[in-house]
Short mmCIF file of N, CA and C in Angstrom, two decimals:
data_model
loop_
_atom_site.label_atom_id
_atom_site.label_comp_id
_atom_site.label_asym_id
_atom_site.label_seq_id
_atom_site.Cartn_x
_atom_site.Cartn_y
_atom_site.Cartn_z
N UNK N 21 124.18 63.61 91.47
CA UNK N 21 124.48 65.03 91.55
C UNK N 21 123.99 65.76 90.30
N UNK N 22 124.09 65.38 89.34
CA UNK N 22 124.07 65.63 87.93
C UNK N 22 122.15 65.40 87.91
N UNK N 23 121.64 65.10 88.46
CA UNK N 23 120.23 65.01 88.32
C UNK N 23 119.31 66.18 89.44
N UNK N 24 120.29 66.14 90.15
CA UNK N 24 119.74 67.51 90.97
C UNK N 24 120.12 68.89 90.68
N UNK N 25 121.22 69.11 89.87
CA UNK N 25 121.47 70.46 89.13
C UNK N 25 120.21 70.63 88.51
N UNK N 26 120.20 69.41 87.70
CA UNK N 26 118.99 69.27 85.81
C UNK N 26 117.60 69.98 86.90
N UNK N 27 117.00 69.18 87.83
CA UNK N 27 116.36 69.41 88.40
C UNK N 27 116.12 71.44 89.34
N UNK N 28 117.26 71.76 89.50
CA UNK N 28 117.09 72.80 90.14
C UNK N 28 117.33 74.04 88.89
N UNK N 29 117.74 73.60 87.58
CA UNK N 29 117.91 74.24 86.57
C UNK N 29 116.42 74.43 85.84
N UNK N 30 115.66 73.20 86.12
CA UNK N 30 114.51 72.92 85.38
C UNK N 30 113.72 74.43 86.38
N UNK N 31 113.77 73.99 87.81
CA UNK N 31 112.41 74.37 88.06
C UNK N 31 113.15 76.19 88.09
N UNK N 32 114.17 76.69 88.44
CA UNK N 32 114.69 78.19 88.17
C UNK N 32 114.31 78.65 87.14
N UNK N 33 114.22 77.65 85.86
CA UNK N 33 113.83 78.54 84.40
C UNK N 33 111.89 78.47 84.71
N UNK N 34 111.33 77.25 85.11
CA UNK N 34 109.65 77.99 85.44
C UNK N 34 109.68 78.97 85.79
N UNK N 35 110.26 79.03 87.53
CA UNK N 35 110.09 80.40 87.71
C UNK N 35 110.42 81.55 87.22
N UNK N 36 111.35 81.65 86.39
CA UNK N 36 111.75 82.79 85.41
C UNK N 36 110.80 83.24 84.59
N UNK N 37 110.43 82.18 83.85
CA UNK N 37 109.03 81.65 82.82
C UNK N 37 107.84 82.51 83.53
N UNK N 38 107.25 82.14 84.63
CA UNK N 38 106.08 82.13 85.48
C UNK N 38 106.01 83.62 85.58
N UNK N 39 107.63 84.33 86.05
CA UNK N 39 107.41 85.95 86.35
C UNK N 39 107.54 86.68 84.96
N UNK N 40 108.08 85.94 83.89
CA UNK N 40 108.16 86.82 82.94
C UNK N 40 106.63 86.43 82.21
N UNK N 41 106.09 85.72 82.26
CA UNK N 41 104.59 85.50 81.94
C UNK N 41 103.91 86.58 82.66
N UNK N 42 103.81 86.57 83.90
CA UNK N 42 102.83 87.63 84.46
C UNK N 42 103.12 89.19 84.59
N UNK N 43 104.66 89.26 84.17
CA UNK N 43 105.04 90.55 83.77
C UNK N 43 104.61 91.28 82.69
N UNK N 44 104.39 90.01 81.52
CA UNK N 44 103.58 90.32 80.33
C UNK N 44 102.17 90.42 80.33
N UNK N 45 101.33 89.91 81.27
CA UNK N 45 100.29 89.71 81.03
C UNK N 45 99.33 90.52 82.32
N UNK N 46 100.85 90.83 82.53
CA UNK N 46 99.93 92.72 83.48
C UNK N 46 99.78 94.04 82.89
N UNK N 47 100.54 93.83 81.77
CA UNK N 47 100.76 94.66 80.88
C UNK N 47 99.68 95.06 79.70
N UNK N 48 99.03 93.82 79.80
CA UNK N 48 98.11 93.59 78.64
C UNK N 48 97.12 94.70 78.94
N UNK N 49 96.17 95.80 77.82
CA UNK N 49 95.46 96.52 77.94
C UNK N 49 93.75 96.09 79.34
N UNK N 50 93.47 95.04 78.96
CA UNK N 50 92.14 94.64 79.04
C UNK N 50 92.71 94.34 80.63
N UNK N 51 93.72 93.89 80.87
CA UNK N 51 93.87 93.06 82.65
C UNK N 51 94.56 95.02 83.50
N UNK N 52 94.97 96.05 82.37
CA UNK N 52 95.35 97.21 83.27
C UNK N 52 93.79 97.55 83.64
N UNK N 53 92.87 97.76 82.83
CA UNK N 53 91.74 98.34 83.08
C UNK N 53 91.30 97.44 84.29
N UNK N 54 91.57 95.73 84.44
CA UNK N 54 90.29 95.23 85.67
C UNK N 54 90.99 96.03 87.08
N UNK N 55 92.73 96.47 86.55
CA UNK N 55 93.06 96.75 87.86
C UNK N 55 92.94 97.88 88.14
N UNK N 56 92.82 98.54 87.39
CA UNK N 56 92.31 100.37 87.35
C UNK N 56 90.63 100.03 88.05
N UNK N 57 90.05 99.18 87.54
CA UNK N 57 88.42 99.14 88.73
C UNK N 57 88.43 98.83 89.84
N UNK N 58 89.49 97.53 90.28
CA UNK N 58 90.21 97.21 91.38
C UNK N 58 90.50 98.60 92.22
N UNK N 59 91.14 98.90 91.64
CA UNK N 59 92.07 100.20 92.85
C UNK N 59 91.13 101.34 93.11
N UNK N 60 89.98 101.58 91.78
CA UNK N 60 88.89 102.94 91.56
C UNK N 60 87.79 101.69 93.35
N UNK N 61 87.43 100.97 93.00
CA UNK N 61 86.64 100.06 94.07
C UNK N 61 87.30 100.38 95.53
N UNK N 62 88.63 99.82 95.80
CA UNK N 62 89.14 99.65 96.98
C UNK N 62 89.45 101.15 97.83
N UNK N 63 89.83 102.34 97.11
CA UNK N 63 89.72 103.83 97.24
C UNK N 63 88.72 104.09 97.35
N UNK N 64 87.46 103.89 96.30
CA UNK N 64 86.40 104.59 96.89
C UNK N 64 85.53 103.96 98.35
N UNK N 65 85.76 102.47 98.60
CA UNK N 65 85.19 102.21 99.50
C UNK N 65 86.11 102.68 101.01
N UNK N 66 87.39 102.80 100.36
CA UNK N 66 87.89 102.85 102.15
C UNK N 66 88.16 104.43 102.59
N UNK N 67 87.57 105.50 101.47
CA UNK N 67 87.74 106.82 101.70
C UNK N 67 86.09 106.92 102.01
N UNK N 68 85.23 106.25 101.72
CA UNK N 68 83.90 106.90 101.44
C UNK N 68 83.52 107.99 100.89
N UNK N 69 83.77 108.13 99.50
CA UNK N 69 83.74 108.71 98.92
C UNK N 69 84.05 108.76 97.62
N UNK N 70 83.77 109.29 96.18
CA UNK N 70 83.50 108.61 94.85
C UNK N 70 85.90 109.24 94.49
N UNK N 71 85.73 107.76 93.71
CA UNK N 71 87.65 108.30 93.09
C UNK N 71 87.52 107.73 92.20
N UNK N 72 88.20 108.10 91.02
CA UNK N 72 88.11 108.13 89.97
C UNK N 72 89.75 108.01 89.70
N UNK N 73 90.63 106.53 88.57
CA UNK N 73 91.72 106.06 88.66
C UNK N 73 91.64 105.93 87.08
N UNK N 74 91.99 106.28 86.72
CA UNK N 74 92.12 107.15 84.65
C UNK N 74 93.04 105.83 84.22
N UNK N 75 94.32 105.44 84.85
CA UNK N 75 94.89 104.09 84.53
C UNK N 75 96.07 103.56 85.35
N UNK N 76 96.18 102.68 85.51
CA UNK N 76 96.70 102.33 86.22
C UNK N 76 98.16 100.92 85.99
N UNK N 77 99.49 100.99 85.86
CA UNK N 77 100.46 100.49 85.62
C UNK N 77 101.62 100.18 86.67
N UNK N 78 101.80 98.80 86.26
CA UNK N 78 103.05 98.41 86.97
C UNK N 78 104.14 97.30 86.75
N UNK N 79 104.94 97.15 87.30
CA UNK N 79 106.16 96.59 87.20
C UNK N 79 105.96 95.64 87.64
N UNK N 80 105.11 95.15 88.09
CA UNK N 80 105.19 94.05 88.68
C UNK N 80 105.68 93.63 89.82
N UNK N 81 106.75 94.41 90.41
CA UNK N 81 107.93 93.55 91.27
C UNK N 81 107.65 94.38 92.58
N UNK N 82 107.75 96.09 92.23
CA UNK N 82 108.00 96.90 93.50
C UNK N 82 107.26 98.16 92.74
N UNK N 83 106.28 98.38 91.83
CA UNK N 83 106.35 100.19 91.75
C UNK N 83 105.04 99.60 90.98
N UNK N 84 103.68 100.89 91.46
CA UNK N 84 102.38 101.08 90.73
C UNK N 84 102.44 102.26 90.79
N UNK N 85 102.48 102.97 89.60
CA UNK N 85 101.94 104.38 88.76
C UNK N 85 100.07 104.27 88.65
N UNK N 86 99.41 104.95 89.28
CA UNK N 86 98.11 105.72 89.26
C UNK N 86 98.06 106.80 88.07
N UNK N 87 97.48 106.99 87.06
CA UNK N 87 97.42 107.83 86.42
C UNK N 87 95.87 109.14 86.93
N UNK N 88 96.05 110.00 86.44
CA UNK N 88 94.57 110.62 86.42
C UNK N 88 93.53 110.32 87.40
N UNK N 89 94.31 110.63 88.70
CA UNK N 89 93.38 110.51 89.91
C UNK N 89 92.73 111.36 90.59
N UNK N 90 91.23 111.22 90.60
CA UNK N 90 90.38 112.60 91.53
C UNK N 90 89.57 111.94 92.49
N UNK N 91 89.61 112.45 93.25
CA UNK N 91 89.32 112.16 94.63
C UNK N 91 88.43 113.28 95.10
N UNK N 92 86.82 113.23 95.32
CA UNK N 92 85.82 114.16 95.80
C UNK N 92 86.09 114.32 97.27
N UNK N 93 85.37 115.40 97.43
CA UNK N 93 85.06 116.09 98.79
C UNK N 93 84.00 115.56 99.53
N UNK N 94 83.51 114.95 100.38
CA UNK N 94 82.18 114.47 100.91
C UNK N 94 80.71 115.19 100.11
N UNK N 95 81.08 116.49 99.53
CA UNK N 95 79.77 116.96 99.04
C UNK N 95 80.14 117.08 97.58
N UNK N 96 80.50 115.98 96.79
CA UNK N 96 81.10 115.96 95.69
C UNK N 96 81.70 116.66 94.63
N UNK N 97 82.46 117.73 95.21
CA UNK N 97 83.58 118.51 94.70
C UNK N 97 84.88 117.75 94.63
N UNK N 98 86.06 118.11 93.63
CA UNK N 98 86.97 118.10 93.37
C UNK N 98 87.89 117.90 94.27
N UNK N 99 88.42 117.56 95.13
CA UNK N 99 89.13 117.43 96.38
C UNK N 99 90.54 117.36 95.77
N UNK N 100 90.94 116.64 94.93
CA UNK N 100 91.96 115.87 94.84
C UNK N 100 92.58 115.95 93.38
N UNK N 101 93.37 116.40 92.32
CA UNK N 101 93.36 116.30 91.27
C UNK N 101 95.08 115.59 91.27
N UNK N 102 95.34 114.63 90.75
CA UNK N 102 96.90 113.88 90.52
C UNK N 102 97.22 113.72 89.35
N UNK N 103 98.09 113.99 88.32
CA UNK N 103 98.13 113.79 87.15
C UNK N 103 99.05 111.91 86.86
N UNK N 104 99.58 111.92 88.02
CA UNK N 104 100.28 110.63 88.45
C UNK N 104 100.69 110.43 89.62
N UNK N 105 100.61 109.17 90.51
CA UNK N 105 100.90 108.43 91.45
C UNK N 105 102.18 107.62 91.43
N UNK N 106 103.11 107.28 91.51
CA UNK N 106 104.16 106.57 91.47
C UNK N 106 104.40 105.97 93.02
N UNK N 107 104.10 105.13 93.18
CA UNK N 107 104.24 104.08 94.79
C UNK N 107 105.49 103.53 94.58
N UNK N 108 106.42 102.92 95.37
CA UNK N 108 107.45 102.28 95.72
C UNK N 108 106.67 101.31 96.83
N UNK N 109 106.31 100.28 96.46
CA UNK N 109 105.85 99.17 97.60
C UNK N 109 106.64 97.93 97.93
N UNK N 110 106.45 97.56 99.12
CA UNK N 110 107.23 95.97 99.80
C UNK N 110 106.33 94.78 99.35
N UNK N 111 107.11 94.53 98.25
CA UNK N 111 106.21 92.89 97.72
C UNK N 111 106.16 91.84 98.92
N UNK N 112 106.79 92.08 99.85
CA UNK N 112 106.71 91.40 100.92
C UNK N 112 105.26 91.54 101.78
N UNK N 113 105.01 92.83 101.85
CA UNK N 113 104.10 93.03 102.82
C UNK N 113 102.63 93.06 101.89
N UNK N 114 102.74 92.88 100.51
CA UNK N 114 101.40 92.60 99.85
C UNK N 114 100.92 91.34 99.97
N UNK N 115 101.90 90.05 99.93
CA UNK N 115 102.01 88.68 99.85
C UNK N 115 101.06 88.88 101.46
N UNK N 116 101.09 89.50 102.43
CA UNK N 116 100.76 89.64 103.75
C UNK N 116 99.52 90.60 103.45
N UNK N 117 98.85 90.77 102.63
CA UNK N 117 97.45 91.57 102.30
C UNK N 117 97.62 93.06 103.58
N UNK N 118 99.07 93.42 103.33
CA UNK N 118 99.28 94.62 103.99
C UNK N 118 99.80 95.26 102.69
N UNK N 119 99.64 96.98 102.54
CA UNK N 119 100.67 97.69 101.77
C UNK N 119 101.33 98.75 102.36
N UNK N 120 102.70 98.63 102.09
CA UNK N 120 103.85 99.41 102.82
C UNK N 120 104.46 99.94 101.61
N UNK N 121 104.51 101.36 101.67
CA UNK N 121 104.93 101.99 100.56
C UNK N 121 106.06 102.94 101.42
N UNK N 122 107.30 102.56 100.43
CA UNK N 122 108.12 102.98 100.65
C UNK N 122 108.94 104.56 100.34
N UNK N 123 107.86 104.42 99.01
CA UNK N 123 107.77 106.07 98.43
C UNK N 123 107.39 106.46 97.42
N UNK N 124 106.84 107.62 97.73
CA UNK N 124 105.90 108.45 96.58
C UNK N 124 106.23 109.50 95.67
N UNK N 125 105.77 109.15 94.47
CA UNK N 125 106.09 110.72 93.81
C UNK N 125 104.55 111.52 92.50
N UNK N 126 104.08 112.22 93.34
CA UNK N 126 103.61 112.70 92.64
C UNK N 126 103.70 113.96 91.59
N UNK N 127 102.85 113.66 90.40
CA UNK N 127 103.29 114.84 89.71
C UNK N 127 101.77 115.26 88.94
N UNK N 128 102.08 116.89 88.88
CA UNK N 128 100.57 117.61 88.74
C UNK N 128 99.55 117.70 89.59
N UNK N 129 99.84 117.65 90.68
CA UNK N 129 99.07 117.42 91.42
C UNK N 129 98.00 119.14 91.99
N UNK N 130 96.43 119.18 92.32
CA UNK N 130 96.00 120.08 92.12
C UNK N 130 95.19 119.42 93.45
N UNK N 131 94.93 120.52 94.43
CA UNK N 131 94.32 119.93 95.79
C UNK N 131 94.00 121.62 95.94
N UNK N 132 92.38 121.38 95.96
CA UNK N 132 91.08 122.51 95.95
C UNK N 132 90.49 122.31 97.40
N UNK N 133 91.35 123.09 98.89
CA UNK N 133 90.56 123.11 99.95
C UNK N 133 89.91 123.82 100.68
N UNK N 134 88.56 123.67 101.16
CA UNK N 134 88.16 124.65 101.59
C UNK N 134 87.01 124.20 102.77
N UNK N 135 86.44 125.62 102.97
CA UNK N 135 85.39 125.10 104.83
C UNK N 135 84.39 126.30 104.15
N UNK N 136 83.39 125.14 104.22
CA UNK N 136 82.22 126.24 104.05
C UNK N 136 81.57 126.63 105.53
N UNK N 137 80.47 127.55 105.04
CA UNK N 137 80.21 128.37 106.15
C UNK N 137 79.61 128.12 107.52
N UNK N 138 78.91 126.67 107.01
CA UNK N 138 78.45 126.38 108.32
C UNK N 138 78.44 125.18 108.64
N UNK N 139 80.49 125.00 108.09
CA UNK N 139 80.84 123.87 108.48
C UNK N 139 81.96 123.90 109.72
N UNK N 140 82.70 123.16 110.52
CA UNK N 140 83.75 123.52 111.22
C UNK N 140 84.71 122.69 111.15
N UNK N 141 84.66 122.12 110.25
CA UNK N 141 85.90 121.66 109.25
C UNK N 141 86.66 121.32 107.79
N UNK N 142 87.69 121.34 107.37
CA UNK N 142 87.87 121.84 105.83
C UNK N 142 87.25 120.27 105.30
N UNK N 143 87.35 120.31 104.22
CA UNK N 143 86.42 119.79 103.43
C UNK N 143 87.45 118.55 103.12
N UNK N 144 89.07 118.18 103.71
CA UNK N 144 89.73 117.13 103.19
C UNK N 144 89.64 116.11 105.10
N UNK N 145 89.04 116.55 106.19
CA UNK N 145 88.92 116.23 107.45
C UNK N 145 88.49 115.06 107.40
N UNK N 146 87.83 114.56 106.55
CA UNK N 146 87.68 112.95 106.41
C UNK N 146 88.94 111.80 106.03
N UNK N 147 89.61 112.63 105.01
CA UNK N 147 90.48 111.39 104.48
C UNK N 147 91.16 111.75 106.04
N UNK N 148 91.78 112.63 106.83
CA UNK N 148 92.83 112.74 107.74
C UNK N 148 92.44 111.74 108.81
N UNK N 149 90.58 111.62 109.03
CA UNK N 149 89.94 110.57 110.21
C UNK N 149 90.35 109.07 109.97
N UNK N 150 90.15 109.12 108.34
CA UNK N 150 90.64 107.65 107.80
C UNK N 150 91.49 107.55 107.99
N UNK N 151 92.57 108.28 107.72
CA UNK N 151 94.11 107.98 107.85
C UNK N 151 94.77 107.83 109.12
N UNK N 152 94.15 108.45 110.39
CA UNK N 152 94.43 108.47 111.46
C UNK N 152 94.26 107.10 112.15
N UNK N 153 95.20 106.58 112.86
CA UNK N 153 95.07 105.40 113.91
C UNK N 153 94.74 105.49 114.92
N UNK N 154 94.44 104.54 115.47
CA UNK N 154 94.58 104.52 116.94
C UNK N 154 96.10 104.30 117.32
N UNK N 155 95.85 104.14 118.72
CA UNK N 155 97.54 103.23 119.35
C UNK N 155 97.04 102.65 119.14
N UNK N 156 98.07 101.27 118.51
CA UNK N 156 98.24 99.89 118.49
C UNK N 156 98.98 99.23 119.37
N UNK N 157 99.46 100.02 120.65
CA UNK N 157 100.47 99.61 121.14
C UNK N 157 100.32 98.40 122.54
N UNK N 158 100.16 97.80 123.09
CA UNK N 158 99.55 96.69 123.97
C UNK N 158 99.95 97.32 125.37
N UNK N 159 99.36 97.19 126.24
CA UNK N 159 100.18 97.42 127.45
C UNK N 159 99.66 96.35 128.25
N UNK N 160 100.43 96.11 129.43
CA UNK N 160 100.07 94.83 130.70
C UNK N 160 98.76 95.71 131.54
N UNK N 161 97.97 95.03 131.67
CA UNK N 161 97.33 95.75 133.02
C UNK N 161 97.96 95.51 134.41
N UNK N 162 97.81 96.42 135.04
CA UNK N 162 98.33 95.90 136.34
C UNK N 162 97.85 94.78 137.41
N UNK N 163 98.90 94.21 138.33
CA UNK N 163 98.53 93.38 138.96
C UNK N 163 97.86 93.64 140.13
#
């Protein structure tokens, strides 16, 4: 009995060890910046379109702060100005290469929209196409 406590004591303090290691070492200047290119990469490819992520911080556990985020217009204007991002995410559903954010808070935020003249839609109608789904919903065909 006394060898399986030692044992379940041993491996509780790694893991303690393991998260307080990578809590520190997300923190570190040089690993915020790979993830500030990370997130500037994964935004600009899934908006099509150039974003720009000034820095980027987190907790590790449940919350990423975006600092200094701009986000262009398809004809490379200003679309988007954020002075900060604050996410609330499900560490559950990242472990699952899904992100479920539970909540947002932005602050400073500056959003420049407009429709030029011989266009027939405003100039943010792309991110809304991206953002838009389909149904996902299944149905039976009939018999």
């Amino acid at each position: 009995m006394k060898k399986r406590i030692t044992i379940l004591l041993k491996f509780t303090g790694i893991i303690v060890a393991l998260l307080l290691f990578l809590t520190l070492f997300i923190r570190i200047e040089r690993v915020q910046k790979i993830l500030t290119d990370i997130a500037t990469y994964y935004l600009s490819n899934y908006l099509e379109t150039e974003v720009s992520v000034g820095s980027i911080y987190t907790n590790f556990v449940n919350s990423v702060t975006l600092g200094d985020v701009i986000i262009e217009d398809l004809h490379g204007d200003t679309l988007l100005y954020v002075g900060s991002i604050k996410l609330k995410i499900q560490l559950r559903a990242l472990l699952q290469n899904h992100i479920k954010i539970r909540a947002a808070e932005i602050d400073k935020p500056k959003l420049y929209l407009h429709r030029l003249a011989n266009e027939n839609n405003f100039n943010y109608q792309f991110i809304v196409d991206k953002l838009t789904t389909e149904d996902t919903v299944k149905t039976r065909a009939p018999k």
